[in-house]
Tab-separated table of C-alpha atoms and ligand atoms in Angstrom:
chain	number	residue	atom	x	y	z
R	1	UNK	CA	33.293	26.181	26.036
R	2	UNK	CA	30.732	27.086	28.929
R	3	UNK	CA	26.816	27.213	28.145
R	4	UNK	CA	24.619	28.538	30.437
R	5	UNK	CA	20.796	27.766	30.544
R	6	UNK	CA	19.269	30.788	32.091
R	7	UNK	CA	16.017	31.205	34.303
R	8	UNK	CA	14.647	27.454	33.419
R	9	UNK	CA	12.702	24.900	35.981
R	10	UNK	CA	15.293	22.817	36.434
R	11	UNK	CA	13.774	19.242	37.371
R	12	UNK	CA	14.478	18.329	41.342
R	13	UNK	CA	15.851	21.882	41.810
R	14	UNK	CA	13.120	24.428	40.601
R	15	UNK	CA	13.847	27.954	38.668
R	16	UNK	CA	17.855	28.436	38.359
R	17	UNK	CA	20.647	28.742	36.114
R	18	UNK	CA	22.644	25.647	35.039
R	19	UNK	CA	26.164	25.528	34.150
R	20	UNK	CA	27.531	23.574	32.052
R	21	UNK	CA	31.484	23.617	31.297
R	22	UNK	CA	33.415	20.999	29.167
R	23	UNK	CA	30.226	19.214	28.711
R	24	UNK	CA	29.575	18.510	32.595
R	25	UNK	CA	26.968	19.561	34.993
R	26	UNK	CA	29.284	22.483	36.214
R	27	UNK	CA	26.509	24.216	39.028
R	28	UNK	CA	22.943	24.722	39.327
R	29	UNK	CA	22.185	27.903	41.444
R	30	UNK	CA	21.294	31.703	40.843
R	31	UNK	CA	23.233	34.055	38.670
R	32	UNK	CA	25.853	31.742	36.867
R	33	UNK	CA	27.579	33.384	34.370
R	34	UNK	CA	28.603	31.452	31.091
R	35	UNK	CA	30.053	32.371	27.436
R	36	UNK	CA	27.028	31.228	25.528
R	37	UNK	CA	23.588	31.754	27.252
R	38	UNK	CA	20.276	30.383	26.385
R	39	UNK	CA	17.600	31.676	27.429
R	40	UNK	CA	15.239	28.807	29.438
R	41	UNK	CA	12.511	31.284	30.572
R	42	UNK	CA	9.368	29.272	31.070
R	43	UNK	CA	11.071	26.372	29.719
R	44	UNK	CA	11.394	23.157	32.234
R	45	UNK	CA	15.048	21.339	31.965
R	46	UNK	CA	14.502	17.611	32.393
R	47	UNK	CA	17.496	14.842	32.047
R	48	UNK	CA	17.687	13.603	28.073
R	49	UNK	CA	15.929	10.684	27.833
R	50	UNK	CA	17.438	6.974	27.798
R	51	UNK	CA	16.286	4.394	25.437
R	52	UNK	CA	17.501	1.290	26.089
R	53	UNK	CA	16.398	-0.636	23.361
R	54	UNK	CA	15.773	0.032	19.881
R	55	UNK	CA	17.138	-1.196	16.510
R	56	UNK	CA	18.096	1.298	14.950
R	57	UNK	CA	18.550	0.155	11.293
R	58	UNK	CA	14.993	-0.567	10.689
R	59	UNK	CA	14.440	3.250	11.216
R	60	UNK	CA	13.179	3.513	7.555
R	61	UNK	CA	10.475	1.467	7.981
R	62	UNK	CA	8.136	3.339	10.413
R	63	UNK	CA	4.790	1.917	10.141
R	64	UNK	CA	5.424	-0.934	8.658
R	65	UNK	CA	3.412	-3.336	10.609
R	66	UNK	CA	0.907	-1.525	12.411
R	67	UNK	CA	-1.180	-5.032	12.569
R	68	UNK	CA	2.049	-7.731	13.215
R	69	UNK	CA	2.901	-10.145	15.864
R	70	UNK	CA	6.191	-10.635	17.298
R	71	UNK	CA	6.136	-14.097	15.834
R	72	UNK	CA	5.041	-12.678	12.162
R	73	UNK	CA	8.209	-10.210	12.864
R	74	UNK	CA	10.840	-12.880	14.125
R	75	UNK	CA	10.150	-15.235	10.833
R	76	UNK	CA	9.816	-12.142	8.471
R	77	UNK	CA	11.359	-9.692	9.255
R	78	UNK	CA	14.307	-9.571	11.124
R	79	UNK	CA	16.465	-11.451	8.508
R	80	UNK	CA	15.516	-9.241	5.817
R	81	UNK	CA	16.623	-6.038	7.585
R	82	UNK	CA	20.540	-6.658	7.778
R	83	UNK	CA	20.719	-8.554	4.951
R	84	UNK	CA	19.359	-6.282	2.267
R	85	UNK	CA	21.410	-3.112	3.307
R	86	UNK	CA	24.323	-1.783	1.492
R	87	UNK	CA	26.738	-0.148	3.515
R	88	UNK	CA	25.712	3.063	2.620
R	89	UNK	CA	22.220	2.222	3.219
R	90	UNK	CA	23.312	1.172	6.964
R	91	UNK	CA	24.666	4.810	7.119
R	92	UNK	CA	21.572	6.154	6.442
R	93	UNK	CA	19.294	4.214	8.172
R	94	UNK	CA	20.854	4.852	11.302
R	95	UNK	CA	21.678	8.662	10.343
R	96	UNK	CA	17.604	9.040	10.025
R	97	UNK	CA	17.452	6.935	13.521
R	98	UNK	CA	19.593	9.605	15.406
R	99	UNK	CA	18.173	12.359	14.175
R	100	UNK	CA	14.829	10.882	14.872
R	101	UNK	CA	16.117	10.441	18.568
R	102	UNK	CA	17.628	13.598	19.285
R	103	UNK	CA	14.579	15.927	17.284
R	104	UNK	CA	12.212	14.106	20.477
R	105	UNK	CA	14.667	14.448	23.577
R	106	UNK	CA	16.288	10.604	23.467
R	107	UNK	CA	19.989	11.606	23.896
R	108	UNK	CA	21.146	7.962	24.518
R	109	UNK	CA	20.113	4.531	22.564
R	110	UNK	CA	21.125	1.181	23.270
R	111	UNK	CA	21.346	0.274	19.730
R	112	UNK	CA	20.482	-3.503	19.517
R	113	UNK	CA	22.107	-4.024	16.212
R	114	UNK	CA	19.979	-5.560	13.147
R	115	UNK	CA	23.274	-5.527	11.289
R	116	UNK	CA	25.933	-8.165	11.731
R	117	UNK	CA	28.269	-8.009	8.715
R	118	UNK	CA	31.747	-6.823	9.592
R	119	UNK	CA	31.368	-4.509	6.794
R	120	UNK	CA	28.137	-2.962	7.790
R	121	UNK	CA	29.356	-3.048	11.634
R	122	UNK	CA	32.255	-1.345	11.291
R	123	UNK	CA	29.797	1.527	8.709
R	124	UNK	CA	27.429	1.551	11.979
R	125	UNK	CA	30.345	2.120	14.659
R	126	UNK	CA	31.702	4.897	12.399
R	127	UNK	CA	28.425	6.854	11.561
R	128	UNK	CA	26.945	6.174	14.884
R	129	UNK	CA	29.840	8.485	16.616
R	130	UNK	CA	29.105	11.459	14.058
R	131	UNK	CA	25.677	11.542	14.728
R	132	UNK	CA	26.139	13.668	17.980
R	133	UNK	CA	23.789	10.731	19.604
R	134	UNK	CA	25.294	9.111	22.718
R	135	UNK	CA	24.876	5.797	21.088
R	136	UNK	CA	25.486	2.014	23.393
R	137	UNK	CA	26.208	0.039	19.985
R	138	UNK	CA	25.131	-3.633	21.210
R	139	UNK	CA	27.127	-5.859	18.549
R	140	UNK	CA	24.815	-8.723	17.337
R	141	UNK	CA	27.543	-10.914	16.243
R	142	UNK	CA	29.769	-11.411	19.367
R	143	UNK	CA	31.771	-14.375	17.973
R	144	UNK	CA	33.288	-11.442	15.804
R	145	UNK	CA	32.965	-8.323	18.340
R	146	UNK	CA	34.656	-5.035	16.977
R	147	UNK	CA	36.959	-3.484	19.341
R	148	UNK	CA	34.882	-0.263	19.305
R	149	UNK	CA	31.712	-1.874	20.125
R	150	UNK	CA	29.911	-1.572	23.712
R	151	UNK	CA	27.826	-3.861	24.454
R	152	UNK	CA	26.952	-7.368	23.380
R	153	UNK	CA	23.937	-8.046	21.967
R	154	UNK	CA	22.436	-12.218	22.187
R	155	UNK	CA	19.344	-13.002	20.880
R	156	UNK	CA	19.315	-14.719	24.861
R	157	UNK	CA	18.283	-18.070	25.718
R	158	UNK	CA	14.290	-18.166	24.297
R	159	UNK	CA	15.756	-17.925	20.725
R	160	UNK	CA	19.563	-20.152	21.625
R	161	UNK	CA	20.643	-22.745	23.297
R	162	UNK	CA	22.188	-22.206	27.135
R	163	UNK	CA	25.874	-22.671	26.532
R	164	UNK	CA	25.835	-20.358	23.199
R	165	UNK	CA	24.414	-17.871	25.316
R	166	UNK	CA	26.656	-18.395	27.961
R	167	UNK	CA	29.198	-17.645	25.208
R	168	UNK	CA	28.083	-14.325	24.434
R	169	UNK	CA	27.651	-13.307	27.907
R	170	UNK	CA	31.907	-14.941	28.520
R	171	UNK	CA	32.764	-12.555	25.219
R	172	UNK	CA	31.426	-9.783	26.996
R	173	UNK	CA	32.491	-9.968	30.676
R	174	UNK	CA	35.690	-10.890	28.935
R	175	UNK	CA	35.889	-6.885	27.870
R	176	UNK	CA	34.154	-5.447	30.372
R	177	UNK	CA	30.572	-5.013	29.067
R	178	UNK	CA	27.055	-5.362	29.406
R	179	UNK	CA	25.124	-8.318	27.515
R	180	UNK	CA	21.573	-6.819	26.055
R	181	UNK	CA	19.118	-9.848	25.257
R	182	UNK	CA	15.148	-10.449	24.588
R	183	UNK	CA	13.405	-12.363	27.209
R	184	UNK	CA	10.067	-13.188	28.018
R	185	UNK	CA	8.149	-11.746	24.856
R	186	UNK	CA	6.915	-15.489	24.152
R	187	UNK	CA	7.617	-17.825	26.945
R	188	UNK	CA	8.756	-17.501	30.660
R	189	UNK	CA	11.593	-19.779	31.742
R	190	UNK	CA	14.798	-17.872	30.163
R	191	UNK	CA	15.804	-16.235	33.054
R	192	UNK	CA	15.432	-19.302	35.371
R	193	UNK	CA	18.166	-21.075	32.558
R	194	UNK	CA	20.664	-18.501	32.833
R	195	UNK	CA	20.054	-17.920	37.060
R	196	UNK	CA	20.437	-22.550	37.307
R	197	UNK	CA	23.616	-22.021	34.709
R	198	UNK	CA	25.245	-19.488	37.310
R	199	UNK	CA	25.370	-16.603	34.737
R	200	UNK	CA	22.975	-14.064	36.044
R	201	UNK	CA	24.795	-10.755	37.101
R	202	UNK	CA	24.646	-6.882	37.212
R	203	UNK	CA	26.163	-6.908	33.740
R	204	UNK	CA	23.047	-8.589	32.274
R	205	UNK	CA	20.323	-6.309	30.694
R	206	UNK	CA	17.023	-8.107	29.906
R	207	UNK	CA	14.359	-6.624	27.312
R	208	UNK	CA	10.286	-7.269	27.480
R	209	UNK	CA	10.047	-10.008	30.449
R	210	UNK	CA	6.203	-10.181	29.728
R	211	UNK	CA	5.482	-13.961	29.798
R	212	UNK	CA	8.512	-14.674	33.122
R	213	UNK	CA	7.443	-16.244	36.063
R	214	UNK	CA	7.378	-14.304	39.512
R	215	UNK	CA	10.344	-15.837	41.101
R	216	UNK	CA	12.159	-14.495	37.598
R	217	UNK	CA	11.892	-11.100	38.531
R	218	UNK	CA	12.808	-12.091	42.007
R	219	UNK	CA	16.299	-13.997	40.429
R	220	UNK	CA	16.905	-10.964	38.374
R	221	UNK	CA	16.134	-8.353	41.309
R	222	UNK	CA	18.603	-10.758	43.619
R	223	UNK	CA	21.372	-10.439	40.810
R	224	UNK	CA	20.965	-6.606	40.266
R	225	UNK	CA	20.087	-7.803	36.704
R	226	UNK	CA	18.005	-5.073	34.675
R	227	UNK	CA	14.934	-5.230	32.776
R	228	UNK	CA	13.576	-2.638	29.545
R	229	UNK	CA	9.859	-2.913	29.086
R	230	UNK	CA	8.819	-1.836	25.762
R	231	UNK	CA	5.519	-0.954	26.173
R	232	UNK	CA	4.088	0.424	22.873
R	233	UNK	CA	5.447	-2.729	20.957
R	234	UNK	CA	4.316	-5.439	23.370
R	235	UNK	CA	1.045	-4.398	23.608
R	236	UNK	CA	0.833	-3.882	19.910
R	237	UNK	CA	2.423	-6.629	18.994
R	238	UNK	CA	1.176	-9.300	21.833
R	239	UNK	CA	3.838	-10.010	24.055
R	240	UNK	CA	0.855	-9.856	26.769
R	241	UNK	CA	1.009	-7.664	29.851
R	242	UNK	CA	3.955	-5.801	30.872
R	243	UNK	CA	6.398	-6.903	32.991
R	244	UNK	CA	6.854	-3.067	34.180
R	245	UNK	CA	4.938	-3.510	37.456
R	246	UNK	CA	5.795	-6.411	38.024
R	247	UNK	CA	9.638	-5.868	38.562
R	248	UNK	CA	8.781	-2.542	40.196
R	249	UNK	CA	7.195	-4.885	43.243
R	250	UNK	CA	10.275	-6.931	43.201
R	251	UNK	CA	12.334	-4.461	43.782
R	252	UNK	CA	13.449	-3.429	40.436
R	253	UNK	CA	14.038	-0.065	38.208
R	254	UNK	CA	12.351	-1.007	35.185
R	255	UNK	CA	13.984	1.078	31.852
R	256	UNK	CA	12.039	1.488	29.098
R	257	UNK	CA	12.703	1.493	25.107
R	258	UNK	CA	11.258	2.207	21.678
R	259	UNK	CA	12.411	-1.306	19.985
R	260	UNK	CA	11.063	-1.376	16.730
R	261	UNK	CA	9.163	1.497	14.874
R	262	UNK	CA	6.445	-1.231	13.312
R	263	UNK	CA	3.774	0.140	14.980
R	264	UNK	CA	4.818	3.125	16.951
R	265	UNK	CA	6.926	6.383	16.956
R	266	UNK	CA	10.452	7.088	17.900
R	267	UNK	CA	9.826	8.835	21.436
R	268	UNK	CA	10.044	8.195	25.101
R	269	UNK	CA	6.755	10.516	25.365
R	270	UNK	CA	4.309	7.294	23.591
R	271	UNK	CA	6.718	4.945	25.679
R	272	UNK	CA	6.113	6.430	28.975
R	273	UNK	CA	2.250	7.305	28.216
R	274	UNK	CA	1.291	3.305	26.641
R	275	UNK	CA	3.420	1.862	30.161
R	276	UNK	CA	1.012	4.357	32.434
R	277	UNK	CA	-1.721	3.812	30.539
R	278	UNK	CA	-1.349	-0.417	30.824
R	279	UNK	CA	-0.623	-0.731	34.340
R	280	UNK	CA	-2.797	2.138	35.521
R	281	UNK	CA	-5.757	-0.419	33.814
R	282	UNK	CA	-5.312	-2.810	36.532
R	283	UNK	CA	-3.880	-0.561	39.724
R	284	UNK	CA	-2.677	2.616	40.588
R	285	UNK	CA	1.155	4.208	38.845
R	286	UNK	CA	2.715	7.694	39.835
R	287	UNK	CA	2.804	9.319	36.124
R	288	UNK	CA	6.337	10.294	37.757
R	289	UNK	CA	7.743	7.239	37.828
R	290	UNK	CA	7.448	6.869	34.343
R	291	UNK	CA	9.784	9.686	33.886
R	292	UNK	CA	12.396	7.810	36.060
R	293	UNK	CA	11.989	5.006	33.710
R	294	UNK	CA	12.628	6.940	30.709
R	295	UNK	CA	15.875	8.565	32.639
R	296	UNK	CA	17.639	7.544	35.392
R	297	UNK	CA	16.652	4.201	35.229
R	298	UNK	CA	17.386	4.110	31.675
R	299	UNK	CA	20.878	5.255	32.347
R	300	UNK	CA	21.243	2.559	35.219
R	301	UNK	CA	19.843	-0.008	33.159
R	302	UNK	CA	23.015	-0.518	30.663
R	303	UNK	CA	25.600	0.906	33.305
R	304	UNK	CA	25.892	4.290	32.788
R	305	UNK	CA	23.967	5.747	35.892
R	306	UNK	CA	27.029	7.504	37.324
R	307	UNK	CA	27.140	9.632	34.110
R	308	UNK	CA	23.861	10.528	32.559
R	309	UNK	CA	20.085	10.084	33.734
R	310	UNK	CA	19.633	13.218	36.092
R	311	UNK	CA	20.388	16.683	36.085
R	312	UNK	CA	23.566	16.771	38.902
R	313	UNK	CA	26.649	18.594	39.047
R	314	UNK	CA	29.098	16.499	37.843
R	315	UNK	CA	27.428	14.499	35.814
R	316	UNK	CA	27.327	14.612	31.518
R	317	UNK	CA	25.246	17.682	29.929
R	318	UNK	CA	22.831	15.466	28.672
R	319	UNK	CA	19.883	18.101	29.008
R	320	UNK	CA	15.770	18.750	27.141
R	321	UNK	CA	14.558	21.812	27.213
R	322	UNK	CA	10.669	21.102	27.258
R	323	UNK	CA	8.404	23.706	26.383
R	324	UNK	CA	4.214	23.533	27.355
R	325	UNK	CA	4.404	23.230	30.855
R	326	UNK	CA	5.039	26.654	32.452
R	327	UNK	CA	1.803	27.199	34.050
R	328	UNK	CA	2.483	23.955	36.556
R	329	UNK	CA	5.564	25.596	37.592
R	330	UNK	CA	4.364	26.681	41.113
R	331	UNK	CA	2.571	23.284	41.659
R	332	UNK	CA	3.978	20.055	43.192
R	333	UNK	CA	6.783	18.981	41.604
R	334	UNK	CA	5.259	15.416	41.650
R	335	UNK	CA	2.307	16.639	39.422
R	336	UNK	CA	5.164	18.475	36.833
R	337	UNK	CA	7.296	15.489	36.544
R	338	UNK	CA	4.350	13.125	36.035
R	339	UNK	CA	3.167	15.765	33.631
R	340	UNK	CA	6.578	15.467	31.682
R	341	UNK	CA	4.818	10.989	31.305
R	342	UNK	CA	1.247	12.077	30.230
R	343	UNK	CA	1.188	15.856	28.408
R	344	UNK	CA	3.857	16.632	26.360
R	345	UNK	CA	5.260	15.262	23.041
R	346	UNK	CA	8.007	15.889	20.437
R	347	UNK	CA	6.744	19.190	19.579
R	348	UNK	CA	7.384	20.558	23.006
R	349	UNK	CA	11.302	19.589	22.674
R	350	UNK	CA	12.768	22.567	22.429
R	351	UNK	CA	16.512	22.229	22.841
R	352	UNK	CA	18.383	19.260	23.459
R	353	UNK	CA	22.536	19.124	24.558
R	354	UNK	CA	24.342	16.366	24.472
R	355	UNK	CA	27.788	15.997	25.987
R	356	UNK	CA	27.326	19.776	26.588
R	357	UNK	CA	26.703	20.230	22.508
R	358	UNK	CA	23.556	22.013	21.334
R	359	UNK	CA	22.116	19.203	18.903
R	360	UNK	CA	18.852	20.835	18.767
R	361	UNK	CA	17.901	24.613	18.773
R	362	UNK	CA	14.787	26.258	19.390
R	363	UNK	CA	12.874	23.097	18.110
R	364	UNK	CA	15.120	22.879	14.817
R	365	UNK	CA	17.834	20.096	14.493
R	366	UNK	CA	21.265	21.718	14.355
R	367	UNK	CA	23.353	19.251	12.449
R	368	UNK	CA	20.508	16.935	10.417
R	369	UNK	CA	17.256	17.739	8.230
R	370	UNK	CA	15.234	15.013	9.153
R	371	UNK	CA	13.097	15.717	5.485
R	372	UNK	CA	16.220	14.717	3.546
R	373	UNK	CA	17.108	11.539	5.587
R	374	UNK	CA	13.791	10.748	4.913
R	375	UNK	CA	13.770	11.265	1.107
R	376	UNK	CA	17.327	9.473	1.330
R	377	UNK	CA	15.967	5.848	3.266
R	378	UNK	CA	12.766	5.972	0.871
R	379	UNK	CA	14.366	3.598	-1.678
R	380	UNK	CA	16.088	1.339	1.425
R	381	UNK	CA	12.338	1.019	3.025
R	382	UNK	CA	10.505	-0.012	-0.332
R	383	UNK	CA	13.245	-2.523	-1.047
R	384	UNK	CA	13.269	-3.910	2.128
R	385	UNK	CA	9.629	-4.506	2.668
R	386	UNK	CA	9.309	-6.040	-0.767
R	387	UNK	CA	12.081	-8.441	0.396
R	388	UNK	CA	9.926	-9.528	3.304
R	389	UNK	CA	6.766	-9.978	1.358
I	1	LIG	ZN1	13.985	-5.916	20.281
């Protein structure tokens, strides 16, 4: 099956066709023919975004702690998410968390996984690959991985002892694949544990890195270790400042994420606008890089930057459709693609591939009606925040 985008801005190449056949990057260029064309007309083709950290189950709870700290959220209400979900409620709660993804654009999540039972794990695996999302499931219990899972996910060394960390990271290199841990939102010093114990790598991916210590983002720059800021949530929730410029000037790609939905929205738009915003208080920030973030550095960020992140032949059809900003088509591309970071929202996504499947269609979900996953997660929300007091 070939789909052709016809007559869009394609991002880094300007107006042209883009081919895509057996859910690659086939050619971008004039006059491509294809079986199924859309029509991209005014429309600006940017690389889905990457969000590289987010737990996914707690999508029914949007809002739920507009005022809370991180520490209020570690002792309240992480162990009440997992725990209080039937399988079927894990199904829905992360059916409502793809569609939530795909309706703004986010074609890949690292899912950080609040669930841990084998039951509910293997649920998540299963309904995760339906969704159409390209999903990184980071398994929270490593001591009992499922085969199917990619990534490991360890609460890292602020929140466990060295050596059980250590652990987590041996069960992953053991299969090949990434470790995804929290550092940094409370205390500096868990990076300088892991780089003394030897473990630090390119297989590591770090998450918030607020409170580390310069030479930290040095160690993790050295090891080609990667870092997601979380912007919205940090700042809402009082990690402190963000570590986002401060691995930039070390020499690193920082990746950004949505994490949890407490106090913020499930988009890379509010993501990319709260990091811009925060370091643009203290010193100047190309808007554009902010767009990297959400992308290609995303897609580096948890290994898969040969494959997704940027619109190039050969790579996955991972592809937005944006509407809103035709008139800054003839401008520098500098001011568009910073324009992608400060001006546009969910609204403007108009149609989103991914893998080379149309998941969203002239602003309408193809496959899932966000209004009923809604209705159906209603019950799991009001249950679980009554369980967390
Ligand atoms: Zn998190």
């Amino acid at each position: 099956m070939s789909v052709v985008f016809k007559g869009g801005y394609v991002l880094g190449h300007g107006i042209a066709d883009l081919l895509i056949e057996n859910g690659i990057i086939q050619a971008i260029g004039d006059d491509l023919p294809g079986k199924r064309a859309i029509n991209a007309s005014g429309k600006l083709l940017v690389p889905g975004f990457v969000d590289t950290h987010r737990h996914m189950a707690q999508a029914p709870l949007r809002g739920f702690g507009p005022d809370m700290t991180l520490g209020y959220y570690m002792q309240q209400v992480v162990q009440h998410v997992g725990a209080s979900m039937s399988v079927l409620d894990v199904r829905n709660s992360l059916k409502l968390a793809a569609a939530e993804a795909m309706n703004a654009g986010v074609t890949t999540v690292l899912d950080w996984s609040s669930v841990s039972d084998p039951e509910q794990v293997d649920a998540a695996i299963e309904v995760l690959h339906q969704t159409g999302l390209r999903v990184v499931f980071g398994h929270s219990n490593p001591d009992d991985m499922h085969p199917q899972a990619d990534a490991v996910a360890s609460l890292g060394p602020d929140y466990l002892p060295v050596d059980d960390v250590a652990r987590h990271i041996g069960l992953a290199r053991d299969r090949g694949l990434i470790t995804s841990m929290h550092v940094g939102g409370q205390q500096g010093g868990g990076v300088r544990k892991l780089h003394d114990a030897g473990l630090l790598g390119p297989d590591l991916h770090f998450v918030h890195g607020n409170r580390l210590e310069d030479d930290e983002f040095k160690m993790l720059v050295d090891y080609g270790s990667t870092l997601t800021v979380t912007p919205v949530t940090e700042l809402m929730m009082g990690h402190g400042d963000l570590a986002y410029r401060r691995f930039a000037e070390a020499g690193g790609e920082p990746a950004l994420g949505v994490d949890v939905e407490s106090g913020n929205l499930p988009d890379m738009f509010s993501e990319m606008r709260a990091g811009l915003m925060a370091e643009r208080a203290t010193g100047p920030l190309a808007a554009r890089d902010l767009l990297q973030a959400a992308t290609i550095n995303g897609a580096k960020a948890i290994g898969l930057g040969d494959a997704i992140g940027s619109l190039e032949v050969g790579k996955q059809a991972d592809i937005v459709l944006l509407s809103g900003l035709e008139h800054l088509f003839g401008e520098d591309p500098e001011v568009l693609e910073g324009a992608v970071a400060t001006s546009v929202g969910t609204e403007d996504v108009h149609t989103v591939l991914i893998d080379g499947t149309v998941v969203k269609l002239d602003g309408v979900l193809v496959d899932h009606d966000l209004r009923e996953l809604r209705e159906l997660t209603l019950r799991i929300a009001r249950r679980t925040l009554a369980a967390a007091g």
